[in-house]
Amino acid sequence: MEPAASAPLACRTPLTAPALADAEAAALAGTLKALAEPNRLKILHRLASAAPDGVCVCDLTDPLGIAQPSVSHHLGVLRRAGLVQRRREASFAYYTLVPGALDRVAALLGERP
Amino acid sequence: MEPAASAPLACRTPLTAPALADAEAAALAGTLKALAEPNRLKILHRLASAAPDGVCVCDLTDPLGIAQPSVSHHLGVLRRAGLVQRRREASFAYYTLVPGALDRVAALLGERP
DNA sequence: CATCGATATCGACGGCCGTCTATGGTGACG
DNA sequence: CGTCACCATAGACGGCCGTCGATATCGATG
């Protein structure tokens, strides 16, 4: 608007702020990217609804309507993101939510720094 | 584990639940997909930090380190997702957060149905 | 030991996404 | 009225992602 240096014009920049660091942005984006998929959201909802001691893969394949390798793939993504955990028993695999994980993400989105 | 019908085996399915509807899953996934990008998170953080009357595009280009059309692209994605809004003034464009948008997303992630 | 069922991994294919350069449209200024 | 700054759009290119069929592993069963 007025006293700038050499720049031809500056609309204005009233703010300063730590500016979200690259590492934090990438980390949060990674977690959100794991969440941003319809089938994975359905999986999480299912695990949240009926997760006393876990849900096995065979109980997820039919409701989702996708092939079993795809279900395993999505579970792997959620597991690498730290959102779910696996408990192996015989030849079955029972998946459960990692307790505070979703709430932590929600808190990060809700906070207004 | 034992008394099934004709299926050769059923690990067990103790739970029932409405099961997240396709439309809801797709909608939430769409919003999360808009959030799941480092540069867009930085934009939102910036808007949240210093957003009394908005931030113009020129103030976002340099901190992000990407070309101006890319910034416009990201702002468009956030706007179509209903997360930010635009206010045009002269040749400038001031972007602000849509008030309750982020909190709504956080609430959806935090609720345990 | 041979078989079968439950999962995970592999390789391939199609589509979406983030980035860029180039260009267009609009308001201010001289 | 010509010029310039700000912003948006269009088109192209490379890479990541979701899906599948095929295959491997591992435990239980007979």
PDB file of C-alpha atoms (C1' of nucleotides) in Angstrom:
ATOM      1  CA  MET A   1       0.000   0.000   0.000  1.00  0.00           C
ATOM      2  CA  GLU A   2       2.855   2.418   0.637  1.00  0.00           C
ATOM      3  CA  PRO A   3       6.306   2.244   2.175  1.00  0.00           C
ATOM      4  CA  ALA A   4       7.765  -0.837   0.658  1.00  0.00           C
ATOM      5  CA  ALA A   5      11.376  -1.404  -0.255  1.00  0.00           C
ATOM      6  CA  SER A   6      12.052  -2.123  -3.902  1.00  0.00           C
ATOM      7  CA  ALA A   7       9.020  -4.291  -4.592  1.00  0.00           C
ATOM      8  CA  PRO A   8       6.687  -2.502  -6.991  1.00  0.00           C
ATOM      9  CA  LEU A   9       3.697  -3.099  -4.789  1.00  0.00           C
ATOM     10  CA  ALA A  10       2.778  -4.896  -1.601  1.00  0.00           C
ATOM     11  CA  CYS A  11      -0.869  -5.514  -0.872  1.00  0.00           C
ATOM     12  CA  ARG A  12       0.032  -5.915   2.777  1.00  0.00           C
ATOM     13  CA  THR A  13       1.126  -8.579   5.182  1.00  0.00           C
ATOM     14  CA  PRO A  14      -0.134  -7.716   8.639  1.00  0.00           C
ATOM     15  CA  LEU A  15       0.667 -11.090  10.039  1.00  0.00           C
ATOM     16  CA  THR A  16       3.597 -12.920  11.335  1.00  0.00           C
ATOM     17  CA  ALA A  17       3.552 -16.397  12.814  1.00  0.00           C
ATOM     18  CA  PRO A  18       5.897 -19.337  13.210  1.00  0.00           C
ATOM     19  CA  ALA A  19       4.584 -20.681   9.908  1.00  0.00           C
ATOM     20  CA  LEU A  20       3.838 -24.376   9.929  1.00  0.00           C
ATOM     21  CA  ALA A  21       7.136 -26.245   9.579  1.00  0.00           C
ATOM     22  CA  ASP A  22       7.690 -28.501   6.593  1.00  0.00           C
ATOM     23  CA  ALA A  23       8.101 -31.573   8.764  1.00  0.00           C
ATOM     24  CA  GLU A  24       4.896 -30.990  10.708  1.00  0.00           C
ATOM     25  CA  ALA A  25       2.929 -30.252   7.561  1.00  0.00           C
ATOM     26  CA  ALA A  26       4.229 -33.397   5.891  1.00  0.00           C
ATOM     27  CA  ALA A  27       3.503 -35.541   8.929  1.00  0.00           C
ATOM     28  CA  LEU A  28      -0.047 -34.307   9.366  1.00  0.00           C
ATOM     29  CA  ALA A  29      -0.636 -34.548   5.629  1.00  0.00           C
ATOM     30  CA  GLY A  30       0.552 -38.133   5.716  1.00  0.00           C
ATOM     31  CA  THR A  31      -1.925 -39.084   8.418  1.00  0.00           C
ATOM     32  CA  LEU A  32      -4.756 -37.243   6.663  1.00  0.00           C
ATOM     33  CA  LYS A  33      -3.849 -38.917   3.388  1.00  0.00           C
ATOM     34  CA  ALA A  34      -4.311 -42.273   5.109  1.00  0.00           C
ATOM     35  CA  LEU A  35      -7.768 -41.137   6.240  1.00  0.00           C
ATOM     36  CA  ALA A  36      -8.856 -39.603   2.941  1.00  0.00           C
ATOM     37  CA  GLU A  37     -10.271 -42.722   1.320  1.00  0.00           C
ATOM     38  CA  PRO A  38     -13.876 -43.945   1.541  1.00  0.00           C
ATOM     39  CA  ASN A  39     -13.082 -47.619   2.134  1.00  0.00           C
ATOM     40  CA  ARG A  40     -10.574 -46.784   4.847  1.00  0.00           C
ATOM     41  CA  LEU A  41     -13.127 -44.549   6.571  1.00  0.00           C
ATOM     42  CA  LYS A  42     -15.604 -47.423   6.472  1.00  0.00           C
ATOM     43  CA  ILE A  43     -13.009 -49.714   8.004  1.00  0.00           C
ATOM     44  CA  LEU A  44     -12.312 -47.273  10.823  1.00  0.00           C
ATOM     45  CA  HIS A  45     -16.018 -46.764  11.440  1.00  0.00           C
ATOM     46  CA  ARG A  46     -16.474 -50.512  11.632  1.00  0.00           C
ATOM     47  CA  LEU A  47     -13.572 -50.902  14.011  1.00  0.00           C
ATOM     48  CA  ALA A  48     -14.924 -48.080  16.142  1.00  0.00           C
ATOM     49  CA  SER A  49     -18.416 -49.544  16.240  1.00  0.00           C
ATOM     50  CA  ALA A  50     -17.602 -53.104  17.178  1.00  0.00           C
ATOM     51  CA  ALA A  51     -14.083 -53.261  18.407  1.00  0.00           C
ATOM     52  CA  PRO A  52     -14.034 -55.026  21.757  1.00  0.00           C
ATOM     53  CA  ASP A  53     -11.369 -57.500  20.730  1.00  0.00           C
ATOM     54  CA  GLY A  54     -10.964 -56.687  17.055  1.00  0.00           C
ATOM     55  CA  VAL A  55     -12.352 -57.449  13.619  1.00  0.00           C
ATOM     56  CA  CYS A  56     -10.801 -59.968  11.263  1.00  0.00           C
ATOM     57  CA  VAL A  57     -10.197 -59.314   7.582  1.00  0.00           C
ATOM     58  CA  CYS A  58     -12.812 -61.812   6.417  1.00  0.00           C
ATOM     59  CA  ASP A  59     -15.498 -59.750   8.149  1.00  0.00           C
ATOM     60  CA  LEU A  60     -14.439 -56.635   6.260  1.00  0.00           C
ATOM     61  CA  THR A  61     -14.165 -57.971   2.729  1.00  0.00           C
ATOM     62  CA  ASP A  62     -17.860 -58.524   2.029  1.00  0.00           C
ATOM     63  CA  PRO A  63     -19.273 -55.233   3.402  1.00  0.00           C
ATOM     64  CA  LEU A  64     -16.699 -53.214   1.468  1.00  0.00           C
ATOM     65  CA  GLY A  65     -17.336 -54.958  -1.826  1.00  0.00           C
ATOM     66  CA  ILE A  66     -13.680 -55.051  -2.856  1.00  0.00           C
ATOM     67  CA  ALA A  67     -11.243 -57.951  -3.196  1.00  0.00           C
ATOM     68  CA  GLN A  68      -9.375 -59.296  -0.205  1.00  0.00           C
ATOM     69  CA  PRO A  69      -5.940 -58.038  -1.289  1.00  0.00           C
ATOM     70  CA  SER A  70      -7.389 -54.543  -1.488  1.00  0.00           C
ATOM     71  CA  VAL A  71      -8.680 -54.814   2.063  1.00  0.00           C
ATOM     72  CA  SER A  72      -5.268 -55.976   3.258  1.00  0.00           C
ATOM     73  CA  HIS A  73      -3.718 -53.056   1.407  1.00  0.00           C
ATOM     74  CA  HIS A  74      -5.969 -50.506   3.135  1.00  0.00           C
ATOM     75  CA  LEU A  75      -5.352 -52.091   6.517  1.00  0.00           C
ATOM     76  CA  GLY A  76      -1.638 -51.857   5.863  1.00  0.00           C
ATOM     77  CA  VAL A  77      -1.925 -48.177   5.051  1.00  0.00           C
ATOM     78  CA  LEU A  78      -3.883 -47.523   8.240  1.00  0.00           C
ATOM     79  CA  ARG A  79      -1.377 -49.555  10.224  1.00  0.00           C
ATOM     80  CA  ARG A  80       1.653 -47.725   8.852  1.00  0.00           C
ATOM     81  CA  ALA A  81      -0.106 -44.471   9.708  1.00  0.00           C
ATOM     82  CA  GLY A  82      -0.415 -45.623  13.315  1.00  0.00           C
ATOM     83  CA  LEU A  83      -4.202 -45.592  13.276  1.00  0.00           C
ATOM     84  CA  VAL A  84      -4.886 -49.308  13.721  1.00  0.00           C
ATOM     85  CA  GLN A  85      -2.998 -52.273  15.182  1.00  0.00           C
ATOM     86  CA  ARG A  86      -2.973 -55.959  14.373  1.00  0.00           C
ATOM     87  CA  ARG A  87      -3.235 -58.979  16.640  1.00  0.00           C
ATOM     88  CA  ARG A  88      -2.505 -62.311  15.003  1.00  0.00           C
ATOM     89  CA  GLU A  89      -4.228 -65.433  16.234  1.00  0.00           C
ATOM     90  CA  ALA A  90      -3.949 -68.738  14.430  1.00  0.00           C
ATOM     91  CA  SER A  91      -4.340 -67.893  10.775  1.00  0.00           C
ATOM     92  CA  PHE A  92      -6.630 -64.956  11.517  1.00  0.00           C
ATOM     93  CA  ALA A  93      -5.688 -61.321  11.979  1.00  0.00           C
ATOM     94  CA  TYR A  94      -7.721 -59.123  14.271  1.00  0.00           C
ATOM     95  CA  TYR A  95      -7.512 -55.378  13.787  1.00  0.00           C
ATOM     96  CA  THR A  96      -8.352 -52.766  16.412  1.00  0.00           C
ATOM     97  CA  LEU A  97      -8.162 -48.985  16.602  1.00  0.00           C
ATOM     98  CA  VAL A  98      -5.095 -47.474  18.236  1.00  0.00           C
ATOM     99  CA  PRO A  99      -6.752 -45.823  21.250  1.00  0.00           C
ATOM    100  CA  GLY A 100      -6.010 -42.112  21.061  1.00  0.00           C
ATOM    101  CA  ALA A 101      -4.972 -41.878  17.430  1.00  0.00           C
ATOM    102  CA  LEU A 102      -8.068 -40.388  15.827  1.00  0.00           C
ATOM    103  CA  ASP A 103      -8.577 -37.971  18.702  1.00  0.00           C
ATOM    104  CA  ARG A 104      -5.038 -36.698  18.279  1.00  0.00           C
ATOM    105  CA  VAL A 105      -5.703 -35.914  14.622  1.00  0.00           C
ATOM    106  CA  ALA A 106      -8.983 -34.250  15.503  1.00  0.00           C
ATOM    107  CA  ALA A 107      -7.233 -32.150  18.125  1.00  0.00           C
ATOM    108  CA  LEU A 108      -4.610 -30.978  15.634  1.00  0.00           C
ATOM    109  CA  LEU A 109      -7.341 -29.893  13.237  1.00  0.00           C
ATOM    110  CA  GLY A 110      -9.340 -28.177  15.943  1.00  0.00           C
ATOM    111  CA  GLU A 111      -6.571 -26.163  17.562  1.00  0.00           C
ATOM    112  CA  ARG A 112      -6.282 -22.604  16.356  1.00  0.00           C
ATOM    113  CA  PRO A 113      -2.715 -21.405  17.023  1.00  0.00           C
TER     114      PRO A 113
ATOM    115  CA  MET B   1     -15.334 -71.074  15.142  1.00  0.00           C
ATOM    116  CA  GLU B   2     -18.044 -73.753  15.139  1.00  0.00           C
ATOM    117  CA  PRO B   3     -21.762 -73.698  14.471  1.00  0.00           C
ATOM    118  CA  ALA B   4     -21.991 -72.016  11.101  1.00  0.00           C
ATOM    119  CA  ALA B   5     -24.530 -72.650   8.347  1.00  0.00           C
ATOM    120  CA  SER B   6     -23.110 -73.753   5.041  1.00  0.00           C
ATOM    121  CA  ALA B   7     -20.051 -71.528   5.038  1.00  0.00           C
ATOM    122  CA  PRO B   8     -16.946 -73.631   5.560  1.00  0.00           C
ATOM    123  CA  LEU B   9     -15.828 -71.419   8.397  1.00  0.00           C
ATOM    124  CA  ALA B  10     -16.712 -68.168  10.110  1.00  0.00           C
ATOM    125  CA  CYS B  11     -14.125 -66.529  12.332  1.00  0.00           C
ATOM    126  CA  ARG B  12     -16.935 -64.569  13.947  1.00  0.00           C
ATOM    127  CA  THR B  13     -18.763 -61.312  13.525  1.00  0.00           C
ATOM    128  CA  PRO B  14     -19.978 -60.151  16.914  1.00  0.00           C
ATOM    129  CA  LEU B  15     -20.865 -56.719  15.714  1.00  0.00           C
ATOM    130  CA  THR B  16     -23.607 -55.025  13.884  1.00  0.00           C
ATOM    131  CA  ALA B  17     -23.859 -51.325  13.163  1.00  0.00           C
ATOM    132  CA  PRO B  18     -25.426 -49.010  10.594  1.00  0.00           C
ATOM    133  CA  ALA B  19     -22.198 -49.229   8.609  1.00  0.00           C
ATOM    134  CA  LEU B  20     -20.972 -45.918   7.263  1.00  0.00           C
ATOM    135  CA  ALA B  21     -23.006 -45.071   4.164  1.00  0.00           C
ATOM    136  CA  ASP B  22     -21.254 -44.690   0.841  1.00  0.00           C
ATOM    137  CA  ALA B  23     -22.314 -41.067   0.478  1.00  0.00           C
ATOM    138  CA  GLU B  24     -21.080 -40.060   3.913  1.00  0.00           C
ATOM    139  CA  ALA B  25     -17.798 -41.888   3.444  1.00  0.00           C
ATOM    140  CA  ALA B  26     -17.256 -40.239   0.068  1.00  0.00           C
ATOM    141  CA  ALA B  27     -18.121 -36.787   1.389  1.00  0.00           C
ATOM    142  CA  LEU B  28     -15.825 -37.000   4.395  1.00  0.00           C
ATOM    143  CA  ALA B  29     -13.088 -38.508   2.250  1.00  0.00           C
ATOM    144  CA  GLY B  30     -13.436 -35.597  -0.154  1.00  0.00           C
ATOM    145  CA  THR B  31     -12.950 -33.043   2.591  1.00  0.00           C
ATOM    146  CA  LEU B  32     -10.022 -34.967   4.052  1.00  0.00           C
ATOM    147  CA  LYS B  33      -8.459 -35.280   0.612  1.00  0.00           C
ATOM    148  CA  ALA B  34      -8.528 -31.504   0.365  1.00  0.00           C
ATOM    149  CA  LEU B  35      -6.719 -31.311   3.697  1.00  0.00           C
ATOM    150  CA  ALA B  36      -4.165 -34.034   2.999  1.00  0.00           C
ATOM    151  CA  GLU B  37      -1.542 -31.881   1.292  1.00  0.00           C
ATOM    152  CA  PRO B  38       1.358 -30.091   3.012  1.00  0.00           C
ATOM    153  CA  ASN B  39       1.040 -26.800   1.110  1.00  0.00           C
ATOM    154  CA  ARG B  40      -2.687 -26.642   1.744  1.00  0.00           C
ATOM    155  CA  LEU B  41      -2.125 -27.272   5.454  1.00  0.00           C
ATOM    156  CA  LYS B  42       0.386 -24.432   5.475  1.00  0.00           C
ATOM    157  CA  ILE B  43      -2.153 -22.181   3.778  1.00  0.00           C
ATOM    158  CA  LEU B  44      -4.816 -23.021   6.343  1.00  0.00           C
ATOM    159  CA  HIS B  45      -2.400 -22.508   9.198  1.00  0.00           C
ATOM    160  CA  ARG B  46      -1.477 -19.131   7.778  1.00  0.00           C
ATOM    161  CA  LEU B  47      -5.095 -18.151   7.366  1.00  0.00           C
ATOM    162  CA  ALA B  48      -5.814 -19.288  10.910  1.00  0.00           C
ATOM    163  CA  SER B  49      -2.865 -17.379  12.326  1.00  0.00           C
ATOM    164  CA  ALA B  50      -3.442 -14.003  10.718  1.00  0.00           C
ATOM    165  CA  ALA B  51      -6.900 -13.897   9.320  1.00  0.00           C
ATOM    166  CA  PRO B  52      -8.673 -10.799  10.562  1.00  0.00           C
ATOM    167  CA  ASP B  53      -9.684  -9.642   7.116  1.00  0.00           C
ATOM    168  CA  GLY B  54      -7.942 -12.174   4.934  1.00  0.00           C
ATOM    169  CA  VAL B  55      -4.671 -12.951   3.209  1.00  0.00           C
ATOM    170  CA  CYS B  56      -4.019 -12.218  -0.439  1.00  0.00           C
ATOM    171  CA  VAL B  57      -2.393 -14.661  -2.834  1.00  0.00           C
ATOM    172  CA  CYS B  58       0.783 -12.659  -3.209  1.00  0.00           C
ATOM    173  CA  ASP B  59       1.453 -13.104   0.511  1.00  0.00           C
ATOM    174  CA  LEU B  60       1.222 -16.857   0.176  1.00  0.00           C
ATOM    175  CA  THR B  61       3.373 -17.462  -2.878  1.00  0.00           C
ATOM    176  CA  ASP B  62       6.766 -16.693  -1.374  1.00  0.00           C
ATOM    177  CA  PRO B  63       6.458 -18.593   1.940  1.00  0.00           C
ATOM    178  CA  LEU B  64       5.241 -21.706   0.146  1.00  0.00           C
ATOM    179  CA  GLY B  65       8.016 -21.711  -2.406  1.00  0.00           C
ATOM    180  CA  ILE B  66       5.799 -22.763  -5.312  1.00  0.00           C
ATOM    181  CA  ALA B  67       4.636 -20.875  -8.399  1.00  0.00           C
ATOM    182  CA  GLN B  68       1.622 -18.567  -8.230  1.00  0.00           C
ATOM    183  CA  PRO B  69      -0.662 -20.761 -10.371  1.00  0.00           C
ATOM    184  CA  SER B  70      -0.018 -23.643  -7.994  1.00  0.00           C
ATOM    185  CA  VAL B  71      -1.083 -21.469  -5.069  1.00  0.00           C
ATOM    186  CA  SER B  72      -4.271 -20.507  -6.908  1.00  0.00           C
ATOM    187  CA  HIS B  73      -4.869 -24.175  -7.605  1.00  0.00           C
ATOM    188  CA  HIS B  74      -4.603 -25.114  -3.929  1.00  0.00           C
ATOM    189  CA  LEU B  75      -6.833 -22.227  -2.915  1.00  0.00           C
ATOM    190  CA  GLY B  76      -9.383 -23.421  -5.443  1.00  0.00           C
ATOM    191  CA  VAL B  77      -9.310 -26.916  -3.987  1.00  0.00           C
ATOM    192  CA  LEU B  78      -9.821 -25.570  -0.473  1.00  0.00           C
ATOM    193  CA  ARG B  79     -12.617 -23.312  -1.684  1.00  0.00           C
ATOM    194  CA  ARG B  80     -14.465 -26.093  -3.498  1.00  0.00           C
ATOM    195  CA  ALA B  81     -14.180 -28.154  -0.303  1.00  0.00           C
ATOM    196  CA  GLY B  82     -15.903 -25.376   1.616  1.00  0.00           C
ATOM    197  CA  LEU B  83     -12.922 -24.725   3.861  1.00  0.00           C
ATOM    198  CA  VAL B  84     -12.000 -21.195   2.752  1.00  0.00           C
ATOM    199  CA  GLN B  85     -13.820 -18.298   1.122  1.00  0.00           C
ATOM    200  CA  ARG B  86     -12.693 -15.541  -1.230  1.00  0.00           C
ATOM    201  CA  ARG B  87     -13.322 -11.802  -1.082  1.00  0.00           C
ATOM    202  CA  ARG B  88     -12.309  -9.839  -4.185  1.00  0.00           C
ATOM    203  CA  GLU B  89     -11.159  -6.263  -3.858  1.00  0.00           C
ATOM    204  CA  ALA B  90      -9.695  -4.328  -6.731  1.00  0.00           C
ATOM    205  CA  SER B  91      -7.323  -6.728  -8.404  1.00  0.00           C
ATOM    206  CA  PHE B  92      -6.549  -8.494  -5.143  1.00  0.00           C
ATOM    207  CA  ALA B  93      -8.210 -11.582  -3.713  1.00  0.00           C
ATOM    208  CA  TYR B  94      -8.388 -12.029   0.034  1.00  0.00           C
ATOM    209  CA  TYR B  95      -8.913 -15.505   1.415  1.00  0.00           C
ATOM    210  CA  THR B  96     -10.292 -16.321   4.855  1.00  0.00           C
ATOM    211  CA  LEU B  97     -11.227 -19.485   6.716  1.00  0.00           C
ATOM    212  CA  VAL B  98     -14.867 -20.533   6.644  1.00  0.00           C
ATOM    213  CA  PRO B  99     -15.655 -20.164  10.371  1.00  0.00           C
ATOM    214  CA  GLY B 100     -16.797 -23.564  11.617  1.00  0.00           C
ATOM    215  CA  ALA B 101     -15.470 -25.713   8.787  1.00  0.00           C
ATOM    216  CA  LEU B 102     -12.350 -27.201  10.351  1.00  0.00           C
ATOM    217  CA  ASP B 103     -14.085 -27.780  13.663  1.00  0.00           C
ATOM    218  CA  ARG B 104     -16.828 -29.707  11.910  1.00  0.00           C
ATOM    219  CA  VAL B 105     -14.274 -32.028  10.349  1.00  0.00           C
ATOM    220  CA  ALA B 106     -12.513 -32.454  13.678  1.00  0.00           C
ATOM    221  CA  ALA B 107     -15.828 -33.282  15.339  1.00  0.00           C
ATOM    222  CA  LEU B 108     -16.586 -35.971  12.759  1.00  0.00           C
ATOM    223  CA  LEU B 109     -13.213 -37.578  13.385  1.00  0.00           C
ATOM    224  CA  GLY B 110     -13.568 -37.380  17.139  1.00  0.00           C
ATOM    225  CA  GLU B 111     -17.056 -38.807  17.528  1.00  0.00           C
ATOM    226  CA  ARG B 112     -17.200 -42.507  18.327  1.00  0.00           C
ATOM    227  CA  PRO B 113     -20.607 -43.845  17.223  1.00  0.00           C
TER     228      PRO B 113
ATOM    229  C1'  DC C   1       2.121 -85.544   4.839  1.00  0.00           C
ATOM    230  C1'  DA C   2      -1.378 -83.509   1.727  1.00  0.00           C
ATOM    231  C1'  DT C   3      -4.834 -80.176   1.732  1.00  0.00           C
ATOM    232  C1'  DC C   4      -7.374 -76.206   2.699  1.00  0.00           C
ATOM    233  C1'  DG C   5      -8.518 -71.690   4.499  1.00  0.00           C
ATOM    234  C1'  DA C   6      -6.964 -66.988   5.970  1.00  0.00           C
ATOM    235  C1'  DT C   7      -3.633 -63.126   4.896  1.00  0.00           C
ATOM    236  C1'  DA C   8       0.050 -60.804   2.981  1.00  0.00           C
ATOM    237  C1'  DT C   9       2.885 -59.591  -0.935  1.00  0.00           C
ATOM    238  C1'  DC C  10       3.934 -58.861  -5.969  1.00  0.00           C
ATOM    239  C1'  DG C  11       3.371 -56.913 -10.564  1.00  0.00           C
ATOM    240  C1'  DA C  12       0.565 -54.558 -13.672  1.00  0.00           C
ATOM    241  C1'  DC C  13      -2.838 -51.287 -15.237  1.00  0.00           C
ATOM    242  C1'  DG C  14      -5.713 -47.076 -15.305  1.00  0.00           C
ATOM    243  C1'  DG C  15      -6.727 -42.766 -13.243  1.00  0.00           C
ATOM    244  C1'  DC C  16      -6.149 -38.856 -10.280  1.00  0.00           C
ATOM    245  C1'  DC C  17      -3.010 -35.161  -8.406  1.00  0.00           C
ATOM    246  C1'  DG C  18       0.616 -31.533  -7.952  1.00  0.00           C
ATOM    247  C1'  DT C  19       3.597 -28.962 -10.522  1.00  0.00           C
ATOM    248  C1'  DC C  20       5.040 -26.096 -14.207  1.00  0.00           C
ATOM    249  C1'  DT C  21       4.828 -22.613 -18.412  1.00  0.00           C
ATOM    250  C1'  DA C  22       1.898 -19.906 -21.192  1.00  0.00           C
ATOM    251  C1'  DT C  23      -2.046 -17.151 -21.643  1.00  0.00           C
ATOM    252  C1'  DG C  24      -6.278 -14.412 -20.622  1.00  0.00           C
ATOM    253  C1'  DG C  25      -9.006 -11.011 -18.015  1.00  0.00           C
ATOM    254  C1'  DT C  26      -9.506  -7.127 -14.860  1.00  0.00           C
ATOM    255  C1'  DG C  27      -8.673  -2.948 -12.238  1.00  0.00           C
ATOM    256  C1'  DA C  28      -5.237   0.912 -11.158  1.00  0.00           C
ATOM    257  C1'  DC C  29      -2.099   4.340 -12.807  1.00  0.00           C
ATOM    258  C1'  DG C  30       0.172   7.666 -15.727  1.00  0.00           C
TER     259       DG C  30
ATOM    260  C1'  DC D   1      -5.309   4.718 -23.858  1.00  0.00           C
ATOM    261  C1'  DG D   2      -1.292   1.994 -23.092  1.00  0.00           C
ATOM    262  C1'  DT D   3       0.972  -0.377 -19.420  1.00  0.00           C
ATOM    263  C1'  DC D   4       1.481  -2.963 -15.451  1.00  0.00           C
ATOM    264  C1'  DA D   5       0.442  -5.841 -11.362  1.00  0.00           C
ATOM    265  C1'  DC D   6      -2.652  -9.429  -9.514  1.00  0.00           C
ATOM    266  C1'  DC D   7      -5.082 -13.447 -10.121  1.00  0.00           C
ATOM    267  C1'  DA D   8      -7.359 -17.358 -12.651  1.00  0.00           C
ATOM    268  C1'  DT D   9      -7.534 -20.769 -16.234  1.00  0.00           C
ATOM    269  C1'  DA D  10      -5.737 -24.076 -19.741  1.00  0.00           C
ATOM    270  C1'  DG D  11      -2.720 -27.681 -21.216  1.00  0.00           C
ATOM    271  C1'  DA D  12       1.152 -30.850 -20.491  1.00  0.00           C
ATOM    272  C1'  DC D  13       3.976 -33.885 -17.898  1.00  0.00           C
ATOM    273  C1'  DG D  14       5.547 -37.040 -14.226  1.00  0.00           C
ATOM    274  C1'  DG D  15       4.392 -39.547 -10.172  1.00  0.00           C
ATOM    275  C1'  DC D  16       1.506 -41.587  -6.711  1.00  0.00           C
ATOM    276  C1'  DC D  17      -2.680 -44.396  -5.604  1.00  0.00           C
ATOM    277  C1'  DG D  18      -6.507 -47.879  -5.692  1.00  0.00           C
ATOM    278  C1'  DT D  19      -7.689 -51.932  -7.813  1.00  0.00           C
ATOM    279  C1'  DC D  20      -7.138 -56.471  -9.478  1.00  0.00           C
ATOM    280  C1'  DG D  21      -5.312 -61.506 -10.396  1.00  0.00           C
ATOM    281  C1'  DA D  22      -1.588 -64.502  -9.250  1.00  0.00           C
ATOM    282  C1'  DT D  23       1.317 -66.250  -5.925  1.00  0.00           C
ATOM    283  C1'  DA D  24       3.558 -67.122  -1.309  1.00  0.00           C
ATOM    284  C1'  DT D  25       3.286 -68.125   3.677  1.00  0.00           C
ATOM    285  C1'  DC D  26       1.524 -70.146   7.715  1.00  0.00           C
ATOM    286  C1'  DG D  27      -1.444 -72.750  10.835  1.00  0.00           C
ATOM    287  C1'  DA D  28      -5.005 -76.131  11.352  1.00  0.00           C
ATOM    288  C1'  DT D  29      -7.191 -80.285   9.936  1.00  0.00           C
ATOM    289  C1'  DG D  30      -7.691 -84.942   8.490  1.00  0.00           C
TER     290       DG D  30
END
